[in-house]
Amino acid sequence: MFFSIHPAVNSAYTKAPVPAASMPESSPFPTVGSPSVSKASTDNRTQKAESKGECQTCKERKYIDGSNEGNVSFKTPGHIAPESSAGVVLSHENEHVANAKREGNKPGNELVSANVSLKIAICPECGRSYVAGGTTRTTIKYGDSAYDKNKKASDLNALLGSNIDITL
C-alpha cells in the first residue's frame, strides 16, 4: 500500500542547505558561505519570515490526502501553518499506519512493515522550512481464506505491468 499527503497547490521547491561538516567535499548541494547561498541572504529571509508572519505563499498552501482510505484526515484540501506542518503531517501519516495495523491484526494477516517518510521544503518567498508532505508504505501478508485469495489476485492484477524489466 502507498499513501501520501502533499500540498494541493504547486509551488517551487528548493533543497535546504546542509551543514558543511556533515557533507563530503564533492557534494552538489550549496552550503552557507558558498557563492550560491550567502549567510546574509539566508539571515535576511529568516528575519523577514519571523517579522512578517506567514507570507502569501505559506498562507495559500493547502494539503490533501492522495490515498483511497476514507477514514483519514485531509480528504479535502486544508491549510497547515509551516511551524506546525511536521506534527500535523506526521499525525496524518500515523493514521495510515493505524489502518495498516488494524488490517494486519485480522485473523490470518500479518503486518510485515510500515514506514513513514516526510518531505521537507523551503518556501521560495519567505525562506521558511516546512514539511511539504509525507508517505506511508506498508506491507501486509494476507492469510489463505477465499476472501484473502481474491484479495491477493486483485492486488496482483493491479501490480502486473507496473514494472517492466526488458533485456535486449
PDB file of C-alpha atoms in Angstrom:
ATOM      1  CA  MET A   1       0.000   0.000   0.000  1.00  0.00           C
ATOM      2  CA  PHE A   2       1.180   3.525  -0.706  1.00  0.00           C
ATOM      3  CA  PHE A   3      -0.363   6.638   0.786  1.00  0.00           C
ATOM      4  CA  SER A   4       0.745  10.224   0.750  1.00  0.00           C
ATOM      5  CA  ILE A   5      -0.307  13.701   1.711  1.00  0.00           C
ATOM      6  CA  HIS A   6       1.040  16.560  -0.337  1.00  0.00           C
ATOM      7  CA  PRO A   7       0.450  20.249  -0.952  1.00  0.00           C
ATOM      8  CA  ALA A   8      -2.581  20.788  -3.182  1.00  0.00           C
ATOM      9  CA  VAL A   9      -1.059  23.981  -4.580  1.00  0.00           C
ATOM     10  CA  ASN A  10       2.057  23.625  -6.706  1.00  0.00           C
ATOM     11  CA  SER A  11       4.979  25.694  -5.545  1.00  0.00           C
ATOM     12  CA  ALA A  12       8.656  25.707  -6.403  1.00  0.00           C
ATOM     13  CA  TYR A  13      10.700  23.595  -4.013  1.00  0.00           C
ATOM     14  CA  THR A  14      14.394  24.073  -3.379  1.00  0.00           C
ATOM     15  CA  LYS A  15      16.784  21.926  -1.396  1.00  0.00           C
ATOM     16  CA  ALA A  16      17.622  23.100   2.123  1.00  0.00           C
ATOM     17  CA  PRO A  17      21.275  23.941   2.773  1.00  0.00           C
ATOM     18  CA  VAL A  18      23.046  21.162   4.666  1.00  0.00           C
ATOM     19  CA  PRO A  19      25.773  21.953   7.227  1.00  0.00           C
ATOM     20  CA  ALA A  20      29.206  21.654   5.609  1.00  0.00           C
ATOM     21  CA  ALA A  21      30.507  19.449   8.440  1.00  0.00           C
ATOM     22  CA  SER A  22      28.044  16.688   7.510  1.00  0.00           C
ATOM     23  CA  MET A  23      28.735  16.731   3.758  1.00  0.00           C
ATOM     24  CA  PRO A  24      31.532  15.280   1.663  1.00  0.00           C
ATOM     25  CA  GLU A  25      33.783  17.696  -0.209  1.00  0.00           C
ATOM     26  CA  SER A  26      32.207  16.944  -3.596  1.00  0.00           C
ATOM     27  CA  SER A  27      28.564  17.482  -2.563  1.00  0.00           C
ATOM     28  CA  PRO A  28      26.325  19.035  -5.244  1.00  0.00           C
ATOM     29  CA  PHE A  29      24.259  20.911  -2.632  1.00  0.00           C
ATOM     30  CA  PRO A  30      25.106  24.521  -1.795  1.00  0.00           C
ATOM     31  CA  THR A  31      26.128  25.385   1.733  1.00  0.00           C
ATOM     32  CA  VAL A  32      26.008  28.623   3.650  1.00  0.00           C
ATOM     33  CA  GLY A  33      29.083  30.570   2.593  1.00  0.00           C
ATOM     34  CA  SER A  34      29.163  29.156  -0.948  1.00  0.00           C
ATOM     35  CA  PRO A  35      28.618  31.541  -3.855  1.00  0.00           C
ATOM     36  CA  SER A  36      25.047  30.329  -4.466  1.00  0.00           C
ATOM     37  CA  VAL A  37      23.831  30.719  -0.845  1.00  0.00           C
ATOM     38  CA  SER A  38      25.184  33.532   1.251  1.00  0.00           C
ATOM     39  CA  LYS A  39      24.713  33.685   5.012  1.00  0.00           C
ATOM     40  CA  ALA A  40      23.429  37.259   4.727  1.00  0.00           C
ATOM     41  CA  SER A  41      20.642  36.340   2.290  1.00  0.00           C
ATOM     42  CA  THR A  42      19.665  33.342   4.448  1.00  0.00           C
ATOM     43  CA  ASP A  43      19.574  35.510   7.580  1.00  0.00           C
ATOM     44  CA  ASN A  44      17.555  38.217   5.796  1.00  0.00           C
ATOM     45  CA  ARG A  45      14.928  35.711   4.607  1.00  0.00           C
ATOM     46  CA  THR A  46      14.678  34.176   8.086  1.00  0.00           C
ATOM     47  CA  GLN A  47      14.298  37.594   9.741  1.00  0.00           C
ATOM     48  CA  LYS A  48      11.734  38.587   7.112  1.00  0.00           C
ATOM     49  CA  ALA A  49       9.725  35.399   7.747  1.00  0.00           C
ATOM     50  CA  GLU A  50       9.811  35.835  11.520  1.00  0.00           C
ATOM     51  CA  SER A  51       8.873  39.522  11.466  1.00  0.00           C
ATOM     52  CA  LYS A  52       6.023  39.308   8.952  1.00  0.00           C
ATOM     53  CA  GLY A  53       4.416  36.018   9.983  1.00  0.00           C
ATOM     54  CA  GLU A  54       3.186  33.803   7.154  1.00  0.00           C
ATOM     55  CA  CYS A  55       3.904  35.014   3.639  1.00  0.00           C
ATOM     56  CA  GLN A  56       1.267  34.806   0.912  1.00  0.00           C
ATOM     57  CA  THR A  57       2.667  31.518  -0.452  1.00  0.00           C
ATOM     58  CA  CYS A  58       2.559  29.900   3.002  1.00  0.00           C
ATOM     59  CA  LYS A  59      -0.978  31.218   3.620  1.00  0.00           C
ATOM     60  CA  GLU A  60      -2.242  29.726   0.347  1.00  0.00           C
ATOM     61  CA  ARG A  61      -0.515  26.323   0.694  1.00  0.00           C
ATOM     62  CA  LYS A  62      -3.079  23.564   1.201  1.00  0.00           C
ATOM     63  CA  TYR A  63      -2.592  19.854   1.834  1.00  0.00           C
ATOM     64  CA  ILE A  64      -4.711  16.967   0.547  1.00  0.00           C
ATOM     65  CA  ASP A  65      -4.560  13.206   1.073  1.00  0.00           C
ATOM     66  CA  GLY A  66      -3.932  11.213  -2.099  1.00  0.00           C
ATOM     67  CA  SER A  67      -4.911   7.774  -0.781  1.00  0.00           C
ATOM     68  CA  ASN A  68      -8.075   5.730  -1.223  1.00  0.00           C
ATOM     69  CA  GLU A  69      -8.668   5.443   2.537  1.00  0.00           C
ATOM     70  CA  GLY A  70     -11.814   7.301   3.526  1.00  0.00           C
ATOM     71  CA  ASN A  71     -11.197   7.430   7.274  1.00  0.00           C
ATOM     72  CA  VAL A  72      -8.121   9.686   7.345  1.00  0.00           C
ATOM     73  CA  SER A  73      -7.757  13.454   7.583  1.00  0.00           C
ATOM     74  CA  PHE A  74      -7.183  15.875   4.691  1.00  0.00           C
ATOM     75  CA  LYS A  75      -9.583  14.265   2.222  1.00  0.00           C
ATOM     76  CA  THR A  76     -10.494  17.852   1.338  1.00  0.00           C
ATOM     77  CA  PRO A  77      -7.734  20.467   0.970  1.00  0.00           C
ATOM     78  CA  GLY A  78      -6.730  22.087   4.248  1.00  0.00           C
ATOM     79  CA  HIS A  79      -4.179  24.674   5.376  1.00  0.00           C
ATOM     80  CA  ILE A  80      -1.335  23.840   7.754  1.00  0.00           C
ATOM     81  CA  ALA A  81       0.896  26.553   9.203  1.00  0.00           C
ATOM     82  CA  PRO A  82       4.593  25.977   8.354  1.00  0.00           C
ATOM     83  CA  GLU A  83       5.651  25.793  12.014  1.00  0.00           C
ATOM     84  CA  SER A  84       3.131  23.031  12.777  1.00  0.00           C
ATOM     85  CA  SER A  85       3.376  21.133   9.465  1.00  0.00           C
ATOM     86  CA  ALA A  86       5.739  18.444  10.823  1.00  0.00           C
ATOM     87  CA  GLY A  87       3.436  17.415  13.652  1.00  0.00           C
ATOM     88  CA  VAL A  88       0.241  17.551  11.600  1.00  0.00           C
ATOM     89  CA  VAL A  89       1.628  15.624   8.597  1.00  0.00           C
ATOM     90  CA  LEU A  90       3.255  13.012  10.863  1.00  0.00           C
ATOM     91  CA  SER A  91      -0.041  12.603  12.728  1.00  0.00           C
ATOM     92  CA  HIS A  92      -1.846  12.131   9.417  1.00  0.00           C
ATOM     93  CA  GLU A  93       0.654   9.508   8.241  1.00  0.00           C
ATOM     94  CA  ASN A  94       0.228   7.701  11.572  1.00  0.00           C
ATOM     95  CA  GLU A  95      -3.490   7.392  10.733  1.00  0.00           C
ATOM     96  CA  HIS A  96      -2.423   5.302   7.726  1.00  0.00           C
ATOM     97  CA  VAL A  97      -0.132   3.214   9.964  1.00  0.00           C
ATOM     98  CA  ALA A  98      -3.031   2.612  12.394  1.00  0.00           C
ATOM     99  CA  ASN A  99      -5.204   1.429   9.478  1.00  0.00           C
ATOM    100  CA  ALA A 100      -2.434  -0.934   8.352  1.00  0.00           C
ATOM    101  CA  LYS A 101      -2.079  -2.292  11.903  1.00  0.00           C
ATOM    102  CA  ARG A 102      -5.825  -2.880  12.046  1.00  0.00           C
ATOM    103  CA  GLU A 103      -5.714  -4.734   8.702  1.00  0.00           C
ATOM    104  CA  GLY A 104      -2.608  -6.673   9.766  1.00  0.00           C
ATOM    105  CA  ASN A 105      -4.265  -7.814  13.017  1.00  0.00           C
ATOM    106  CA  LYS A 106      -7.146  -9.534  11.232  1.00  0.00           C
ATOM    107  CA  PRO A 107      -7.063 -13.345  11.506  1.00  0.00           C
ATOM    108  CA  GLY A 108      -4.598 -14.819   9.018  1.00  0.00           C
ATOM    109  CA  ASN A 109      -2.990 -11.459   8.176  1.00  0.00           C
ATOM    110  CA  GLU A 110       0.360 -10.134   9.279  1.00  0.00           C
ATOM    111  CA  LEU A 111       1.681  -6.573   9.120  1.00  0.00           C
ATOM    112  CA  VAL A 112       5.205  -7.066   7.809  1.00  0.00           C
ATOM    113  CA  SER A 113       6.327  -3.428   7.744  1.00  0.00           C
ATOM    114  CA  ALA A 114       5.111   0.158   7.943  1.00  0.00           C
ATOM    115  CA  ASN A 115       7.443   3.025   7.025  1.00  0.00           C
ATOM    116  CA  VAL A 116       6.711   6.749   7.184  1.00  0.00           C
ATOM    117  CA  SER A 117       8.817   9.382   5.444  1.00  0.00           C
ATOM    118  CA  LEU A 118       8.374  13.150   5.462  1.00  0.00           C
ATOM    119  CA  LYS A 119       9.403  15.562   2.699  1.00  0.00           C
ATOM    120  CA  ILE A 120      10.945  18.889   3.715  1.00  0.00           C
ATOM    121  CA  ALA A 121      10.886  22.023   1.533  1.00  0.00           C
ATOM    122  CA  ILE A 122      11.809  25.698   1.718  1.00  0.00           C
ATOM    123  CA  CYS A 123       9.279  28.405   0.860  1.00  0.00           C
ATOM    124  CA  PRO A 124      10.645  30.333  -2.132  1.00  0.00           C
ATOM    125  CA  GLU A 125       9.034  33.576  -0.939  1.00  0.00           C
ATOM    126  CA  CYS A 126       9.999  33.785   2.746  1.00  0.00           C
ATOM    127  CA  GLY A 127      12.677  31.086   3.109  1.00  0.00           C
ATOM    128  CA  ARG A 128      10.854  29.278   5.909  1.00  0.00           C
ATOM    129  CA  SER A 129      11.255  25.492   6.005  1.00  0.00           C
ATOM    130  CA  TYR A 130       8.169  23.305   6.277  1.00  0.00           C
ATOM    131  CA  VAL A 131       7.098  19.696   5.812  1.00  0.00           C
ATOM    132  CA  ALA A 132       5.819  19.515   2.245  1.00  0.00           C
ATOM    133  CA  GLY A 133       4.208  16.081   2.574  1.00  0.00           C
ATOM    134  CA  GLY A 134       4.602  12.547   3.725  1.00  0.00           C
ATOM    135  CA  THR A 135       4.428   8.979   2.509  1.00  0.00           C
ATOM    136  CA  THR A 136       3.466   5.770   4.306  1.00  0.00           C
ATOM    137  CA  ARG A 137       4.484   2.443   2.802  1.00  0.00           C
ATOM    138  CA  THR A 138       3.061  -0.729   4.314  1.00  0.00           C
ATOM    139  CA  THR A 139       3.432  -4.418   3.558  1.00  0.00           C
ATOM    140  CA  ILE A 140       0.774  -6.867   4.725  1.00  0.00           C
ATOM    141  CA  LYS A 141       0.948 -10.640   4.361  1.00  0.00           C
ATOM    142  CA  TYR A 142      -2.591 -11.920   3.793  1.00  0.00           C
ATOM    143  CA  GLY A 143      -3.969 -15.261   5.001  1.00  0.00           C
ATOM    144  CA  ASP A 144      -5.326 -18.151   2.927  1.00  0.00           C
ATOM    145  CA  SER A 145      -9.125 -17.764   3.148  1.00  0.00           C
ATOM    146  CA  ALA A 146     -11.188 -17.472  -0.057  1.00  0.00           C
ATOM    147  CA  TYR A 147     -11.531 -13.739   0.547  1.00  0.00           C
ATOM    148  CA  ASP A 148      -7.773 -13.405   1.038  1.00  0.00           C
ATOM    149  CA  LYS A 149      -7.050 -15.345  -2.162  1.00  0.00           C
ATOM    150  CA  ASN A 150      -9.339 -12.987  -4.099  1.00  0.00           C
ATOM    151  CA  LYS A 151      -7.633 -10.005  -2.447  1.00  0.00           C
ATOM    152  CA  LYS A 152      -4.215 -11.341  -3.490  1.00  0.00           C
ATOM    153  CA  ALA A 153      -5.432 -11.905  -7.050  1.00  0.00           C
ATOM    154  CA  SER A 154      -6.838  -8.375  -7.143  1.00  0.00           C
ATOM    155  CA  ASP A 155      -3.572  -6.930  -5.819  1.00  0.00           C
ATOM    156  CA  LEU A 156      -1.620  -8.962  -8.392  1.00  0.00           C
ATOM    157  CA  ASN A 157      -3.766  -7.665 -11.265  1.00  0.00           C
ATOM    158  CA  ALA A 158      -3.188  -4.097 -10.076  1.00  0.00           C
ATOM    159  CA  LEU A 159       0.589  -4.603  -9.921  1.00  0.00           C
ATOM    160  CA  LEU A 160       1.124  -6.573 -13.133  1.00  0.00           C
ATOM    161  CA  GLY A 161       2.841  -4.438 -15.716  1.00  0.00           C
ATOM    162  CA  SER A 162       3.742  -1.649 -13.273  1.00  0.00           C
ATOM    163  CA  ASN A 163       7.429  -2.602 -13.506  1.00  0.00           C
ATOM    164  CA  ILE A 164       8.938  -3.858 -16.722  1.00  0.00           C
ATOM    165  CA  ASP A 165      12.422  -5.335 -16.953  1.00  0.00           C
ATOM    166  CA  ILE A 166      13.432  -5.945 -20.549  1.00  0.00           C
ATOM    167  CA  THR A 167      16.764  -7.410 -21.563  1.00  0.00           C
ATOM    168  CA  LEU A 168      17.830  -6.926 -25.157  1.00  0.00           C
TER     169      LEU A 168
END
